[in-house]
XYZ file of C-alpha atoms in Angstrom:
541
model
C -54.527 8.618 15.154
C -52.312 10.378 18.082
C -51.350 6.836 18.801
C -49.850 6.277 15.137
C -48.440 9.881 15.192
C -46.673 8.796 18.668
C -45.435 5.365 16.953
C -44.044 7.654 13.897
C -42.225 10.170 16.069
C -40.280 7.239 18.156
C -39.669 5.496 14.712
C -38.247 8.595 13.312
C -36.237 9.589 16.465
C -34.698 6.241 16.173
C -33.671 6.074 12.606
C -31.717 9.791 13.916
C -29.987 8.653 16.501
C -28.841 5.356 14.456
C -27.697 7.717 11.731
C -26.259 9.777 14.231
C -24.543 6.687 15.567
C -23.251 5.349 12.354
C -19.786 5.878 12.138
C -18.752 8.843 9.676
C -16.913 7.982 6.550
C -13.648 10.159 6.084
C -13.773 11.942 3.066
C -10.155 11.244 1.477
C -7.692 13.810 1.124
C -6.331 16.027 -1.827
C -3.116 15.466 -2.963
C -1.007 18.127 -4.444
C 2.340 17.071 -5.403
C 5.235 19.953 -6.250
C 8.007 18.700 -7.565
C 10.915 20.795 -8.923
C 13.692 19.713 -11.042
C 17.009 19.823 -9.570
C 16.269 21.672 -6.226
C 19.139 20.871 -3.417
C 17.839 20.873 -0.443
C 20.942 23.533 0.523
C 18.950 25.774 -1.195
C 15.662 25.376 0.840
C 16.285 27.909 4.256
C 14.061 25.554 6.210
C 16.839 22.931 5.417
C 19.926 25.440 5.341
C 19.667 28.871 5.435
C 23.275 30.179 4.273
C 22.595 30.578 0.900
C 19.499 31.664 0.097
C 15.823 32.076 1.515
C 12.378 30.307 0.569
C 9.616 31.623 2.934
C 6.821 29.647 0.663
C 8.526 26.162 0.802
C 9.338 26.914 4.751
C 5.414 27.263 5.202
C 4.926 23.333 4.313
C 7.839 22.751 6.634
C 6.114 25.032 9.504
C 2.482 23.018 8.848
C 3.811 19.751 8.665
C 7.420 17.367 8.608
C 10.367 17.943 6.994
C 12.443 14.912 5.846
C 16.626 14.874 6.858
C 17.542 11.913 5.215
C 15.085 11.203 2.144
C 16.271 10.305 -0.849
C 16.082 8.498 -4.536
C 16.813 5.373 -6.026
C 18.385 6.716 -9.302
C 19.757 10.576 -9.300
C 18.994 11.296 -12.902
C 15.980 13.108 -14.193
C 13.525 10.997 -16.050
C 14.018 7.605 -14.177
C 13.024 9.828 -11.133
C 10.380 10.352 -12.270
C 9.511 6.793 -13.537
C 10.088 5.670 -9.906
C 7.847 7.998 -8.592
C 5.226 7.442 -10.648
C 5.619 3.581 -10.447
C 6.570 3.008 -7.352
C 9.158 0.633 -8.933
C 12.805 0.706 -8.921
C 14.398 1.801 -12.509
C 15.330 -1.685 -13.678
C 11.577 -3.034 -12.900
C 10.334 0.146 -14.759
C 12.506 0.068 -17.034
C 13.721 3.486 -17.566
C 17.207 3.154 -15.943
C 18.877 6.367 -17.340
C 17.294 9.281 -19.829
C 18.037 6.881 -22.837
C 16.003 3.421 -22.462
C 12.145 4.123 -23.063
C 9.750 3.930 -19.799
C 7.673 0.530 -19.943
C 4.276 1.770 -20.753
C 2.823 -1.159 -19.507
C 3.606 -0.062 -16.159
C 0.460 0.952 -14.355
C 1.455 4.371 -12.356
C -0.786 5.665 -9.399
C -2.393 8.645 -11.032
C -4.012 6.033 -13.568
C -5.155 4.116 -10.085
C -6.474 6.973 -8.101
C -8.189 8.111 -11.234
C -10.209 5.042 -11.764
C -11.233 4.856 -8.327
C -12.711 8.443 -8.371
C -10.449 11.261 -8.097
C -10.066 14.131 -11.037
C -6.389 14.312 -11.571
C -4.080 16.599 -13.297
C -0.381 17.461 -14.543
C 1.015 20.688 -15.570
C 4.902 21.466 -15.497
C 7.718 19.116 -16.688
C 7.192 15.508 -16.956
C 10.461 14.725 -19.319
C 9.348 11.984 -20.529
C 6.951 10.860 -23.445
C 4.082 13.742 -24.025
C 0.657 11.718 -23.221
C 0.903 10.624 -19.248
C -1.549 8.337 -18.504
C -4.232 8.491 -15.433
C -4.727 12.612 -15.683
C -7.710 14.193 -16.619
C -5.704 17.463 -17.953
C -2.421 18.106 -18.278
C -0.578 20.727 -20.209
C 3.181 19.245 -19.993
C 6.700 20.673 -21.412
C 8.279 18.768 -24.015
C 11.233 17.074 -23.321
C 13.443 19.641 -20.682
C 11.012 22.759 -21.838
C 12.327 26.377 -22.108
C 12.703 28.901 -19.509
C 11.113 31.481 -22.254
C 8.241 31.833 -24.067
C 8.107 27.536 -24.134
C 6.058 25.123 -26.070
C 3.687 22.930 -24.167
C 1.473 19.980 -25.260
C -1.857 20.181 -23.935
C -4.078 17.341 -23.896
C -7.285 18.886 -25.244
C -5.740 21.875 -27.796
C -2.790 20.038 -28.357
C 0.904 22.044 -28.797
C 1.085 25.420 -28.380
C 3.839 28.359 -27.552
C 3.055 30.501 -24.268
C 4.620 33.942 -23.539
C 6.296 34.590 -20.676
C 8.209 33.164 -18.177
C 8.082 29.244 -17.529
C 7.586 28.807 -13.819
C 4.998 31.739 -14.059
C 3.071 29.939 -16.606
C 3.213 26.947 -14.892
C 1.666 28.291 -11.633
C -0.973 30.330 -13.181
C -2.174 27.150 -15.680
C -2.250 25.347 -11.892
C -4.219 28.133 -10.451
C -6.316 28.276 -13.498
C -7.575 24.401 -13.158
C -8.110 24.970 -9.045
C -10.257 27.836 -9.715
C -12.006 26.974 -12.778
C -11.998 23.180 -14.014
C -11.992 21.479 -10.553
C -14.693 19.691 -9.462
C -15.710 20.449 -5.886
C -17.161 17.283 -5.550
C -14.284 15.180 -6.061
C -11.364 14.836 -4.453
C -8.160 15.438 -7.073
C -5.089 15.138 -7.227
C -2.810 17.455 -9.277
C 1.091 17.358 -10.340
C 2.378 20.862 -9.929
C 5.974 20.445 -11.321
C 8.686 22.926 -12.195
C 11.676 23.012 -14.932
C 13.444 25.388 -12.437
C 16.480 25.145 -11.374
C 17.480 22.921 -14.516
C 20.363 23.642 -16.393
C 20.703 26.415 -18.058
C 19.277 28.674 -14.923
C 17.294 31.804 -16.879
C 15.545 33.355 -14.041
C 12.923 35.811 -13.986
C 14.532 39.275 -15.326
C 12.652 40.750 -11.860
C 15.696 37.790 -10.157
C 18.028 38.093 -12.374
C 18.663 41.667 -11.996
C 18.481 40.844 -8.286
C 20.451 38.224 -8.026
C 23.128 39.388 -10.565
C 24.539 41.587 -7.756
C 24.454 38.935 -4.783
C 27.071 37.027 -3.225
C 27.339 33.708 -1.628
C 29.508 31.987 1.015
C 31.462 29.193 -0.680
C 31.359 25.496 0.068
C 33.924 24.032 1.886
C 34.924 21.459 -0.420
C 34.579 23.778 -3.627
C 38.513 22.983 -4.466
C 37.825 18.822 -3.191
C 41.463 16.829 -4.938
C 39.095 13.969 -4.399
C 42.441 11.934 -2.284
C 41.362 9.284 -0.218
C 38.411 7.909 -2.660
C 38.311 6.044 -5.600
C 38.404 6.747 -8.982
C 34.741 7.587 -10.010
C 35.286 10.612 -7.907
C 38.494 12.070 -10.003
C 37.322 11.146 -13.522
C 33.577 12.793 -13.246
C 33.167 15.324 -15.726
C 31.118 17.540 -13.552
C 33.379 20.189 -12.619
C 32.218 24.318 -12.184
C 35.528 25.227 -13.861
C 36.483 22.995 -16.110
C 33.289 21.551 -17.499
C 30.492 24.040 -17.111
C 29.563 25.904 -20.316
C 31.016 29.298 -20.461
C 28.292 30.760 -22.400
C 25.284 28.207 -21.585
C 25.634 27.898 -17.874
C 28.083 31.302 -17.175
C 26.109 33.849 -19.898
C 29.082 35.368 -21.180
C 28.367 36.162 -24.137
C 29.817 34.148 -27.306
C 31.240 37.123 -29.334
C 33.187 37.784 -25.363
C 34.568 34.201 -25.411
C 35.952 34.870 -29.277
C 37.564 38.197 -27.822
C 39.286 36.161 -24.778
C 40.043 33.045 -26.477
C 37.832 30.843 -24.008
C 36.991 27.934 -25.834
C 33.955 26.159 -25.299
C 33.717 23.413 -22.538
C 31.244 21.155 -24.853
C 30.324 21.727 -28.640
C 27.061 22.649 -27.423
C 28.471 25.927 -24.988
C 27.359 28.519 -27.520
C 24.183 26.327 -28.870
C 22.904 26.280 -25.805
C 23.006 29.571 -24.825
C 21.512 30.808 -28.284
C 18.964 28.451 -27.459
C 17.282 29.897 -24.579
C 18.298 33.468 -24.993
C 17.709 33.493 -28.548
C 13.908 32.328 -27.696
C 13.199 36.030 -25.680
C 11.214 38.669 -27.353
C 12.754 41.596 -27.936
C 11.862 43.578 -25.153
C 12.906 40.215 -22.823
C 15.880 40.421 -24.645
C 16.758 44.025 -24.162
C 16.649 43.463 -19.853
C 18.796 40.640 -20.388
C 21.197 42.266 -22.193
C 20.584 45.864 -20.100
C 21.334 43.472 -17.094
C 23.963 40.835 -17.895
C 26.194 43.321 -20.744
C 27.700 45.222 -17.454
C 28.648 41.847 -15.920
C 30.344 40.605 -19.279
C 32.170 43.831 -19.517
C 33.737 43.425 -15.625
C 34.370 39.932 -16.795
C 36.099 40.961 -19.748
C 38.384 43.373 -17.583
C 39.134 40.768 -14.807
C 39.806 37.465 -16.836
C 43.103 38.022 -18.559
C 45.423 38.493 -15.011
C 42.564 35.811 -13.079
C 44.226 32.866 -11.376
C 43.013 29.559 -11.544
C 41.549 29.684 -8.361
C 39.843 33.342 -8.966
C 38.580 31.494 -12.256
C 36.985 28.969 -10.000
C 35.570 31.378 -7.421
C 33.679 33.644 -10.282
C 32.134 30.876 -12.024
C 30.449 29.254 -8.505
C 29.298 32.815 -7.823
C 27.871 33.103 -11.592
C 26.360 29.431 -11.018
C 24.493 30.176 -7.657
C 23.375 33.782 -8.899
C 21.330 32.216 -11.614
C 20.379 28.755 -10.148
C 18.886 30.762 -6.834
C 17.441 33.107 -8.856
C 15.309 30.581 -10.777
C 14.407 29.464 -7.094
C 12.902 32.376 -6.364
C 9.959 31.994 -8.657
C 9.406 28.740 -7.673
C 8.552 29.839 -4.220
C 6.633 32.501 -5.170
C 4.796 30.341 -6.634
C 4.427 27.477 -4.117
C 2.628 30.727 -1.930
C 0.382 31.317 -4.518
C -0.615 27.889 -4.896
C -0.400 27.777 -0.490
C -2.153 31.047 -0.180
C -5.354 29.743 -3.017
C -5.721 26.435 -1.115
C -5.877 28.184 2.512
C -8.395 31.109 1.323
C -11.300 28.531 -0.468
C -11.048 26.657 2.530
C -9.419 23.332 0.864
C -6.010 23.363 3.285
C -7.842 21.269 6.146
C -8.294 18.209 3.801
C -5.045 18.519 1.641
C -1.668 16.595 1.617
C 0.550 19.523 0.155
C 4.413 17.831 -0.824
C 7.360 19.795 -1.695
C 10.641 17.514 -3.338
C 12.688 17.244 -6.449
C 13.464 14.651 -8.822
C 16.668 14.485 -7.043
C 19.192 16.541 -4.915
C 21.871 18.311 -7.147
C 25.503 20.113 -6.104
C 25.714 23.455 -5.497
C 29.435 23.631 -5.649
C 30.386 20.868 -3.238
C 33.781 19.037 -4.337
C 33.807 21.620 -7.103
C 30.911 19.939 -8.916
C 27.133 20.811 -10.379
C 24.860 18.518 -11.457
C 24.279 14.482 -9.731
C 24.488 11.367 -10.545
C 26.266 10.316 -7.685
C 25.066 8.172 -4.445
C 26.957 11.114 -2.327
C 24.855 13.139 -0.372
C 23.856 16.244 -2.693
C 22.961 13.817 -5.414
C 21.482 10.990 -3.753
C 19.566 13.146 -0.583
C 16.613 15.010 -1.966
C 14.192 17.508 -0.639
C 10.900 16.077 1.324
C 8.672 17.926 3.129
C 5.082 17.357 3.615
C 1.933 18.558 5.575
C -1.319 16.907 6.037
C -3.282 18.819 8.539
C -4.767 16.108 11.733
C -2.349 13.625 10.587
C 1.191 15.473 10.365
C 2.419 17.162 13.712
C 3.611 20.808 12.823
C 6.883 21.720 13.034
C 8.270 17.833 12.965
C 11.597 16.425 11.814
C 12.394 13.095 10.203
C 15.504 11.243 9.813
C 14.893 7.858 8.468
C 15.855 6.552 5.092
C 12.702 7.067 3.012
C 12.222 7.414 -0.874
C 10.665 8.793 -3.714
C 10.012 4.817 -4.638
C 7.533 5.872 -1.759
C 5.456 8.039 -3.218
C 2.900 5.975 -4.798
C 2.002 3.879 -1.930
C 2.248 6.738 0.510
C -0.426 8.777 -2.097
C -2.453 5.272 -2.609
C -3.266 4.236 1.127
C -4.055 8.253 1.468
C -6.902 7.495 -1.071
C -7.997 4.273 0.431
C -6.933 2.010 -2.315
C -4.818 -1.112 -1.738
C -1.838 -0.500 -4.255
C -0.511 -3.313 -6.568
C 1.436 -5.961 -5.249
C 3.993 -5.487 -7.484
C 5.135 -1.613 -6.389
C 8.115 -2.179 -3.891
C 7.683 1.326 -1.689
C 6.786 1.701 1.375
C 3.839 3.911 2.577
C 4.957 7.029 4.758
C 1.606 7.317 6.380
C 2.828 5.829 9.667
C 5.697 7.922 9.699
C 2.877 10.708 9.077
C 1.642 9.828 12.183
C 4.344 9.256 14.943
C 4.512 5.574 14.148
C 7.483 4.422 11.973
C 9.530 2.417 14.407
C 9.718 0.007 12.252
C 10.279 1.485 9.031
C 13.227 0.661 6.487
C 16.844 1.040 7.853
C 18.259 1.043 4.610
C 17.799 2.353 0.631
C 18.989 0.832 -2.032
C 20.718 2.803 -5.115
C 21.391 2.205 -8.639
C 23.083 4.212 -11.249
C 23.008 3.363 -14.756
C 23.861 6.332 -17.408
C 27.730 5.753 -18.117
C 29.700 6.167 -20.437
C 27.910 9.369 -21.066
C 27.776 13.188 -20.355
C 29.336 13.825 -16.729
C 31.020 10.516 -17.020
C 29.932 9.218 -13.605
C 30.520 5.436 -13.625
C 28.345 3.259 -12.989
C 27.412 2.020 -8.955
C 24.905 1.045 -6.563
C 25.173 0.688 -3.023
C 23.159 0.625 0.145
C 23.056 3.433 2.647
C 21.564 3.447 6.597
C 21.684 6.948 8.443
C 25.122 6.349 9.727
C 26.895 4.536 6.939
C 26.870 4.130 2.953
C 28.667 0.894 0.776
C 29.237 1.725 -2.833
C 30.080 -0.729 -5.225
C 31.799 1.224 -8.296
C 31.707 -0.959 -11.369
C 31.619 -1.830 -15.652
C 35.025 -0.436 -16.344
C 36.052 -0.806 -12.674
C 35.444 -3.053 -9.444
C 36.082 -0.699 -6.775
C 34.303 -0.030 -3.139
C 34.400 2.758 -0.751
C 32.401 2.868 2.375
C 31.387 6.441 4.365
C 30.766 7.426 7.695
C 27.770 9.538 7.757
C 27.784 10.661 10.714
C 31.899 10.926 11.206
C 32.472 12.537 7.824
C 29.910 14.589 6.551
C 31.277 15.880 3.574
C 32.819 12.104 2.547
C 35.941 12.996 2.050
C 37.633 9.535 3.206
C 36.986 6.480 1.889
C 36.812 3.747 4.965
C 36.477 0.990 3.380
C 40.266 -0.763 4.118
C 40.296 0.796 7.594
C 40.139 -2.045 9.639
C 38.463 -0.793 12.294
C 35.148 -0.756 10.123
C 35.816 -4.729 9.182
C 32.551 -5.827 10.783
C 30.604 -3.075 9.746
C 31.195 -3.802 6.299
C 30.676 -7.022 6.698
C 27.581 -6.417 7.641
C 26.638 -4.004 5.027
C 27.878 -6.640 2.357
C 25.666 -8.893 3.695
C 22.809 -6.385 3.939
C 23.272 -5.068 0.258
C 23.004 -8.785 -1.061
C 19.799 -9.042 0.809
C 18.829 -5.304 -0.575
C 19.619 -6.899 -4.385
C 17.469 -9.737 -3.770
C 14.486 -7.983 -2.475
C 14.020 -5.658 -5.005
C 14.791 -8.306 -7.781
C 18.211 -6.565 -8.743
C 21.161 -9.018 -9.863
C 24.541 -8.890 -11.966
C 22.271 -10.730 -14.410
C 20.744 -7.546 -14.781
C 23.410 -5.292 -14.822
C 24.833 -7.398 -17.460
C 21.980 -6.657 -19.440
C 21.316 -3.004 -19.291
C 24.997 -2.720 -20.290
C 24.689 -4.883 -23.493
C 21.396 -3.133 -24.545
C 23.321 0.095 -23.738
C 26.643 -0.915 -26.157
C 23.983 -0.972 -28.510
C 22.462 2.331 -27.754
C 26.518 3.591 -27.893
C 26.636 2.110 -31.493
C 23.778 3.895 -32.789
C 25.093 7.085 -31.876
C 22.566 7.665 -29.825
C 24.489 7.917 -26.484
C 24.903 12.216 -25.469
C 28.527 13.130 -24.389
């Protein structure tokens, strides 16, 4: 009997030490992705910290790497998002600009990661169509969503209005599923995404009536006469002074405009701004007015002997006193969201991203919105931090993307991502070992003639240098040196001294075209099915 119990004892000591031995499965990581829609990453202080500050974002830069030269393939809204989600260029997705419908036979990565076992979720501003595929929950915004007391579509009650204020709501729904519909024994995934700063930039009456009173250094190339470039540059319709709304975008108030004679940029200035304001309670509405009545009235006093230039000046200072206001909330909320993860212990195993759908101009060349392969448009916020894979404190300049994304998030997860997406996976960037990665992006723009009138272009752009080919009602180029002219403000392309290094870039681009199945065949295309779109009056100017 002691014999068998001996026998026992050695067979059970080694069955512990080979399970001791066996090598120890990683248990795959959490993803939360916060996206907001618009941000420039010149209003992110761990980027830039002139104009404004954003402790909560500069937390993910602190923990992890923050991303100098990332940027998208398409600088419009809902194709961004297509991309993202497909990990597909716009013309293999097929939502080029905010008109052409998203292929829904596209298979996106949430729908992946949740078939091979994580609980996934969406709650912000999607854009486009109201039943996302792959997520568990989601409570979305319909179409651009209001800043006010908005309307969301939920997937299990269906639509509904909330009260309050939209990037409030937005973070406590996302706090609400972390602390009360996750399960703990999966790993999830969840789509934390903002309408702030869109267009019309409500903030938070405890920002605006902060903000209201603030004011901001100016950007160099505020009053840009676009010499030296082509023409896509003069004939944009994007201008702070002469195509911002006065009443949408500046919030003086209609009956003001009447009283000064200001007409209305677009025929949807005063819409607009009855719109949003006109969705506030009363008591929201009496702050608003308490708060932005005395800034009509100094308006009203000023205006009639303003210059031109004094015109220009008021309305950037109006713009960036509401757009950084609605920034504001967002990082609030990105802490709270930061602060929940760290306290239930979940940070340790948790990719946390901060980015937009795009970069956006914050007065640069006298413009707003994007569009545009320049910088502001075409660079977007990135940072990310992955505790045990992402050094702290780290700095990136190479050219990555948001076509990225979904192969980045997929290898995370341990799942081998279709052959068809045409990203790259950041993961050995994550980790100190990128040599190798892309040296150049490829861009398309597709939404012209439309509102902002940007033309049409694509191009290819490397950390030093960017070749833009400006076409449909044009054939014009321009090439940029990054690194020599930061604000592009001179078009190189003729200078002979950059002969061979355009050369080169021509060549590159055709190779870019090729590899991600891009053609004049295509373009072609797009801009018949988009005639057709014109004729229908379906086109927004």
């Amino acid at each position: 009997m002691k014999k068998i119990s001996v026998i026992l004892l050695i067979l059970v000591g080694t069955v512990s030490v080979f399970v001791a031995l066996k090598p120890h499965k990683p248990k795959r990581p959490n993803i939360v992705f916060i996206m907001s829609d618009d941000h420039a990453y010149q209003a992110i202080s761990a980027y830039d910290k002139r104009l404004t500050s954003t402790p909560n974002i500069d937390r993910i830069a602190k923990d992890g790497m923050l991303f100098t030269n990332a940027c998208v393939t398409n600088s419009i809204c809902a194709p961004s998002r297509a991309v993202i989600l497909t990990g597909k260029h716009s013309h293999i997705n097929g939502k080029v600009d905010n008109y052409f419908p998203f292929d829904t036979t596209n298979i996106t990565f949430p729908q992946l990661l949740q078939a091979n076992g994580y609980q996934t979720a969406m709650f912000g501003k999607l854009h486009f169509g109201n039943n996302p595929k792959g997520f568990d929950e989601f409570q979305i915004l319909p179409d651009q969503g209001n800043y006010y007391n908005p309307d969301i579509i939920t997937k299990k009650e269906g639509p509904k209005k909330l009260m309050g204020y939209v990037t409030d709501l937005i973070t406590d729904i996302t706090l609400n599923w972390l602390k009360n519909e996750r399960d703990p024994d999966k790993p999830f995934f969840l789509a934390y995404l903002h309408k702030a700063p869109h267009r019309e930039w409500i903030p938070a009456e405890r920002h605006y009536k902060e903000f209201i009173h603030k004011t901001f250094p100016e950007p160099s190339t505020l009053f840009d006469n676009y010499e030296g470039r082509g023409s896509a540059a003069k004939e944009a319709e994007m201008n702070l002074l002469k195509h911002m709304n006065w009443a949408g975008d500046s919030k003086v108030f209609p009956e003001n405009m009447k009283k000064l004679g200001i007409k209305e940029s677009h025929s949807y200035d005063i819409a607009l701004y009855n719109a949003t304001v006109g969705r506030m309670n009363p008591e929201q509405r009496k702050v608003w007015d308490d708060t932005y009545r005395p800034m009509n009235e100094e308006f009203m006093k000023k205006y009639p002997s303003m210059t031109e230039k004094e015109k220009m000046q008021w309305r950037y200072q109006r713009y960036m006193q509401d757009y950084l206001g609605c920034i504001a909330s967002v990082d609030e909320g990105v802490g709270k969201v930061l602060d929940f993860l760290k306290e239930n212990g979940l940070d340790e195993n948790t990719i946390v991203v901060y980015t937009s759908d795009q970069g956006f101009y914050l007065g640069e060349h006298g413009w707003f919105d994007k569009r545009f392969i320049f910088d502001e448009s075409f660079k977007t916020p990135l940072i990310v931090k992955w505790p045990g894979i992402i050094k702290a404190g780290s700095k990136n300049s190479q050219m990555v993307q948001n076509l990225d994304f979904a192969q980045t998030f997929l290898e995370a997860a341990g799942i081998k991502p279709p052959s068809d997406m045409q990203g790259e996976s950041l993961i050995p960037i994550f980790k100190g070992q990128g040599k190798n990665f892309r040296d150049a992006a490829y861009y398309h723009y597709y939404e012209y003639p439309s509102v902002h009138m940007v033309k049409r272009h694509y191009g290819i752009v490397t950390e030093q240098f960017k070749l833009i080919h400006f076409y449909y009602d044009v054939d014009e180029w321009e090439l940029y040196d990054r690194r020599k002219d930061k604000n592009e403000l001179k078009n190189v392309y003729n200078d002979p001294a950059y002969a061979k290094i355009k050369a080169d870039l021509h060549k590159k681009l055709a190779q870019l075209r090729i590899k991600y199945k891009d053609s004049e065949e295509l373009d072609k295309m797009y801009i018949a099915k988009y005639k057709e779109l014109e004729k229908s009056g379906k086109i927004f100017r």
